[in-house]
PDB file of C-alpha atoms in Angstrom:
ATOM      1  CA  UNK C   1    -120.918-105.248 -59.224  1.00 90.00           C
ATOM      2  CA  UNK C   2    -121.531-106.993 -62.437  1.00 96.00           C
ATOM      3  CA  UNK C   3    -123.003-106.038 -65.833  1.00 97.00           C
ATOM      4  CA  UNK C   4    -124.046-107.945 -68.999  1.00 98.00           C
ATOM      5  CA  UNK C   5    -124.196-105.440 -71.781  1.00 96.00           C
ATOM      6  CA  UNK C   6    -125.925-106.919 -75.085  1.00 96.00           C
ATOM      7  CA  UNK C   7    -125.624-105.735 -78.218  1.00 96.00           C
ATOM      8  CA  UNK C   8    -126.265-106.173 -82.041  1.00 97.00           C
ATOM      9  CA  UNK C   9    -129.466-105.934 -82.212  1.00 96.00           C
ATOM     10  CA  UNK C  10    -131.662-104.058 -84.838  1.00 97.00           C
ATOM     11  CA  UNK C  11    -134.042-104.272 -88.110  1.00 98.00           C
ATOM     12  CA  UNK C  12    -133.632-106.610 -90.351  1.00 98.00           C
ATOM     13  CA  UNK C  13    -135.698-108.170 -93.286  1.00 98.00           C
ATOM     14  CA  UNK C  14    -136.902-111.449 -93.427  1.00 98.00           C
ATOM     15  CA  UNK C  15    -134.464-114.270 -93.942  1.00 98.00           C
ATOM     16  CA  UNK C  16    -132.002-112.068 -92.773  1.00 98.00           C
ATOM     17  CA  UNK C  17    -129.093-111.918 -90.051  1.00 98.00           C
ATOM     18  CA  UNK C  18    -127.810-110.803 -87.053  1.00 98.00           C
ATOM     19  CA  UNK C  19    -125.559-111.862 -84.354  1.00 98.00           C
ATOM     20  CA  UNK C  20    -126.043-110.499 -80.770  1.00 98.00           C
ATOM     21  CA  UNK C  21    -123.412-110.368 -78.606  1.00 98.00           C
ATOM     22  CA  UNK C  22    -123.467-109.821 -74.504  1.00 98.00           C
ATOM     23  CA  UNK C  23    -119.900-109.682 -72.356  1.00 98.00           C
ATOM     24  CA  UNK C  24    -120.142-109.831 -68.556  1.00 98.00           C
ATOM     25  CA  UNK C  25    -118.053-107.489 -66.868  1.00 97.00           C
ATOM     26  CA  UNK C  26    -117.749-106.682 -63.046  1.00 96.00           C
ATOM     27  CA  UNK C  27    -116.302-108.755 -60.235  1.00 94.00           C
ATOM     28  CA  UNK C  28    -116.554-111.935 -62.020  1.00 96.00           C
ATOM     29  CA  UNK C  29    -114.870-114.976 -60.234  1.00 96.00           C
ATOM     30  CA  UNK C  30    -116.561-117.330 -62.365  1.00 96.00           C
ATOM     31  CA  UNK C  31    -119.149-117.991 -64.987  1.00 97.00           C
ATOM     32  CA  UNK C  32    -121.487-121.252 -65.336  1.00 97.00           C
ATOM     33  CA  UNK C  33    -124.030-121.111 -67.920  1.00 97.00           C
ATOM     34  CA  UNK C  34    -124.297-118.084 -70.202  1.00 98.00           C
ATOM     35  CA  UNK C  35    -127.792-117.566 -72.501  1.00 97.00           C
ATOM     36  CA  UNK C  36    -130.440-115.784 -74.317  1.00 98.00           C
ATOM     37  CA  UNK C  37    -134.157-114.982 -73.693  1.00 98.00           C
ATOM     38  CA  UNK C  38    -136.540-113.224 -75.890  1.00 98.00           C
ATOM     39  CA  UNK C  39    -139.794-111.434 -75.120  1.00 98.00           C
ATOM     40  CA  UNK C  40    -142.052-110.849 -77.930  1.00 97.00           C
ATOM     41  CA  UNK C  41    -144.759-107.978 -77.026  1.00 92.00           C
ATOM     42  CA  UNK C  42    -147.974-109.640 -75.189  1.00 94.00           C
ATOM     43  CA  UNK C  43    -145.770-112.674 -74.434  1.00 97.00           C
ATOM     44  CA  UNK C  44    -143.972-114.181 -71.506  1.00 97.00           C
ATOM     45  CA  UNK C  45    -139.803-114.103 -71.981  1.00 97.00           C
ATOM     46  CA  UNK C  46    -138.816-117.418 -73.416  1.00 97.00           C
ATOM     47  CA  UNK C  47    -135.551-119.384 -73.552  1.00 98.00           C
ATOM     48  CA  UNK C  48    -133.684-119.610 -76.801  1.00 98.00           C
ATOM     49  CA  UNK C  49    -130.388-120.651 -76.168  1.00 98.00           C
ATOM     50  CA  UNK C  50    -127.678-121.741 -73.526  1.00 98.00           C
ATOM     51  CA  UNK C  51    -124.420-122.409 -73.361  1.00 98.00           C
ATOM     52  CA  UNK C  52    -122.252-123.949 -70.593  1.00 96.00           C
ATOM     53  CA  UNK C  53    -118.694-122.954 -69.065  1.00 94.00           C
ATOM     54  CA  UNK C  54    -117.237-125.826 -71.297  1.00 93.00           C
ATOM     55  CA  UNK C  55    -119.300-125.329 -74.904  1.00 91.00           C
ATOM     56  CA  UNK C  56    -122.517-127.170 -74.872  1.00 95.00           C
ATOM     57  CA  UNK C  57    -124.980-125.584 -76.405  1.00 96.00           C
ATOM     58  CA  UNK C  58    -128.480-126.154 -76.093  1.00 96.00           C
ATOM     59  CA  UNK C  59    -130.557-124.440 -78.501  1.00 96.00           C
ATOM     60  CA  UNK C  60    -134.766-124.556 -78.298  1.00 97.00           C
ATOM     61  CA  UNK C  61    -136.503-127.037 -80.698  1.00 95.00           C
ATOM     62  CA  UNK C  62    -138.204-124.118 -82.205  1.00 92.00           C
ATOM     63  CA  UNK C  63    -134.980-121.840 -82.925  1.00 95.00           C
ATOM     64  CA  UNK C  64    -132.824-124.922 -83.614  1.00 95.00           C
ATOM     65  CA  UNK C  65    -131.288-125.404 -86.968  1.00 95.00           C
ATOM     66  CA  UNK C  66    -131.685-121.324 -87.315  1.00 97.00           C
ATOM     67  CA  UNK C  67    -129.986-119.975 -84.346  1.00 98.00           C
ATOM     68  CA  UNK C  68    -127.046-120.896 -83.027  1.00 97.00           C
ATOM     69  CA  UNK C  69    -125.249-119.986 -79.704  1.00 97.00           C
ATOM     70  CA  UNK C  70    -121.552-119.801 -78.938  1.00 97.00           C
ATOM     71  CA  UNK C  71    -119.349-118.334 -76.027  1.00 97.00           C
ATOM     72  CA  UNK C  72    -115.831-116.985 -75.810  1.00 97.00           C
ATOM     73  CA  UNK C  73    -114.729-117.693 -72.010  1.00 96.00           C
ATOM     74  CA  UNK C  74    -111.673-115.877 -72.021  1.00 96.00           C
ATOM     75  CA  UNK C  75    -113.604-113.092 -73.383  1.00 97.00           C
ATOM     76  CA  UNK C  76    -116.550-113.640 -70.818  1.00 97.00           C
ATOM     77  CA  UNK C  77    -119.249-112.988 -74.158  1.00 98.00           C
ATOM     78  CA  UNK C  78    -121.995-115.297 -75.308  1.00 98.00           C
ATOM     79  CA  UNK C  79    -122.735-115.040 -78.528  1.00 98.00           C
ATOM     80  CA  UNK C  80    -126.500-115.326 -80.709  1.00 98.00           C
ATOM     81  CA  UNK C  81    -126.415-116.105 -84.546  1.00 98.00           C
ATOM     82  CA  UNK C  82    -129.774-115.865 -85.908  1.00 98.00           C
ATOM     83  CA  UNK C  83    -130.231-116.955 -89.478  1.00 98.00           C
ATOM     84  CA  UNK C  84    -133.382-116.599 -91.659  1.00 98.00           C
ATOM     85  CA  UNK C  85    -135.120-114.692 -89.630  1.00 98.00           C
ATOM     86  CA  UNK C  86    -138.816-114.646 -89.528  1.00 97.00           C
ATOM     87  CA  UNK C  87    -141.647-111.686 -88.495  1.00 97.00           C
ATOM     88  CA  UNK C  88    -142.391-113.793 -85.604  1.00 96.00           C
ATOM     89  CA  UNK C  89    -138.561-113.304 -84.629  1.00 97.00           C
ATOM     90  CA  UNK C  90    -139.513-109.737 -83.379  1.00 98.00           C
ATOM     91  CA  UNK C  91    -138.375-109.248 -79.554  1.00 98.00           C
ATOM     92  CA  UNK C  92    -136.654-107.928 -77.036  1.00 98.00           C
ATOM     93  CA  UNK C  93    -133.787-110.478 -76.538  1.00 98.00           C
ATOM     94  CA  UNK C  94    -132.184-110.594 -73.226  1.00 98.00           C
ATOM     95  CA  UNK C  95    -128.653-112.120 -71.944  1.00 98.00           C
ATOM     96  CA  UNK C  96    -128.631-114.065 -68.713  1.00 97.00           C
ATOM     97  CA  UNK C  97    -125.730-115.616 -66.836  1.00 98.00           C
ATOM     98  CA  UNK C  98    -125.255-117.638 -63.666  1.00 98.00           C
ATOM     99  CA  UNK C  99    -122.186-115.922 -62.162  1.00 98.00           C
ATOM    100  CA  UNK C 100    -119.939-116.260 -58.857  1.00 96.00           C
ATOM    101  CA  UNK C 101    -118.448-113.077 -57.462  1.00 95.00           C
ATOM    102  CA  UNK C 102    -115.170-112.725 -56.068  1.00 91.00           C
ATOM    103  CA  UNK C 103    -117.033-111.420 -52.619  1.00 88.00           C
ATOM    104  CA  UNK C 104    -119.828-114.363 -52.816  1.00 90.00           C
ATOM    105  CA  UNK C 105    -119.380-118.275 -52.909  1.00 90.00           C
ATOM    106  CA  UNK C 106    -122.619-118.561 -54.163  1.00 95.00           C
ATOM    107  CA  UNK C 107    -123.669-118.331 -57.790  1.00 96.00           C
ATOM    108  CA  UNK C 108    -126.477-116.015 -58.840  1.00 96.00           C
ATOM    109  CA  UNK C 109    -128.604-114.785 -62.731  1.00 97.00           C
ATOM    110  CA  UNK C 110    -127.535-110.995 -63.868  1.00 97.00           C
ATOM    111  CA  UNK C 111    -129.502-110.449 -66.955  1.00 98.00           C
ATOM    112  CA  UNK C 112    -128.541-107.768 -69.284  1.00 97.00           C
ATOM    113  CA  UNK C 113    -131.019-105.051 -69.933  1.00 97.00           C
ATOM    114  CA  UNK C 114    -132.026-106.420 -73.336  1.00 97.00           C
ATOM    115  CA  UNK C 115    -131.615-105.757 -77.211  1.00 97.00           C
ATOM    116  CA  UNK C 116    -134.331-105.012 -79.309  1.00 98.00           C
ATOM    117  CA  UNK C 117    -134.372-107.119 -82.729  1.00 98.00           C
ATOM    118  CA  UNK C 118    -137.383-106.154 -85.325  1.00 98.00           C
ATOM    119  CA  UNK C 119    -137.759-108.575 -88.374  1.00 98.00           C
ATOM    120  CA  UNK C 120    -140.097-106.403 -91.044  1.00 97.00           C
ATOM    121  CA  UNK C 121    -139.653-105.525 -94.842  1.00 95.00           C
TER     122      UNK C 121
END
């Protein structure tokens, strides 16, 4: 089995911080691109943020100079730094990886079971 277990989340004010983290655990052979989703209520889940097995980041045009996304490989975490964040912030924000099992040749998504982050004063 595998698991991605997020965490960090919480309230914060506006033009606050946070930093969310999510590891991946299980019978991990190997791990392509790690990443973050949000769902805001009444909306569709949205991308925010990926990150490949060898750093690149790719960050939404909307989130970008704000949020920033990182990953620790040998740890098997991705990580979420959200800066100056906004009301509109407000969601459920959700970990997703493409992973290989030991017992599979085939990659498949495992999404974590989500972190709620609320931006009010």
């Amino acid at each position: 089995q595998v698991q991605l277990v997020e965490s960090g989340g919480g309230l914060v004010q506006p033009g606050g911080s946070l930093r969310l983290s999510c590891t991946a655990s299980g019978s991990i052979f190997s791990i392509n691109t790690m990443g973050w989703y949000r769902q805001a209520p009444g909306k569709e889940r949205e991308l925010v943020a990926t990150v490949t097995s060898d750093g690149s980041t790719n960050v939404v045009d909307s989130m970008k100079g704000r949020f920033t996304a990182s990953r620790d490989n040998v740890k098997n975490t991705v990580y979420l730094q959200m800066n100056s964040l906004k009301a509109e912030d407000t969601a459920v924000y959700y970990c997703n990886a493409l992973i290989r099992r030991h017992t599979s040749v085939y990659y498949q998504y495992y999404w974590g079971q989500g972190t709620q982050v609320t931006v009010s004063s």
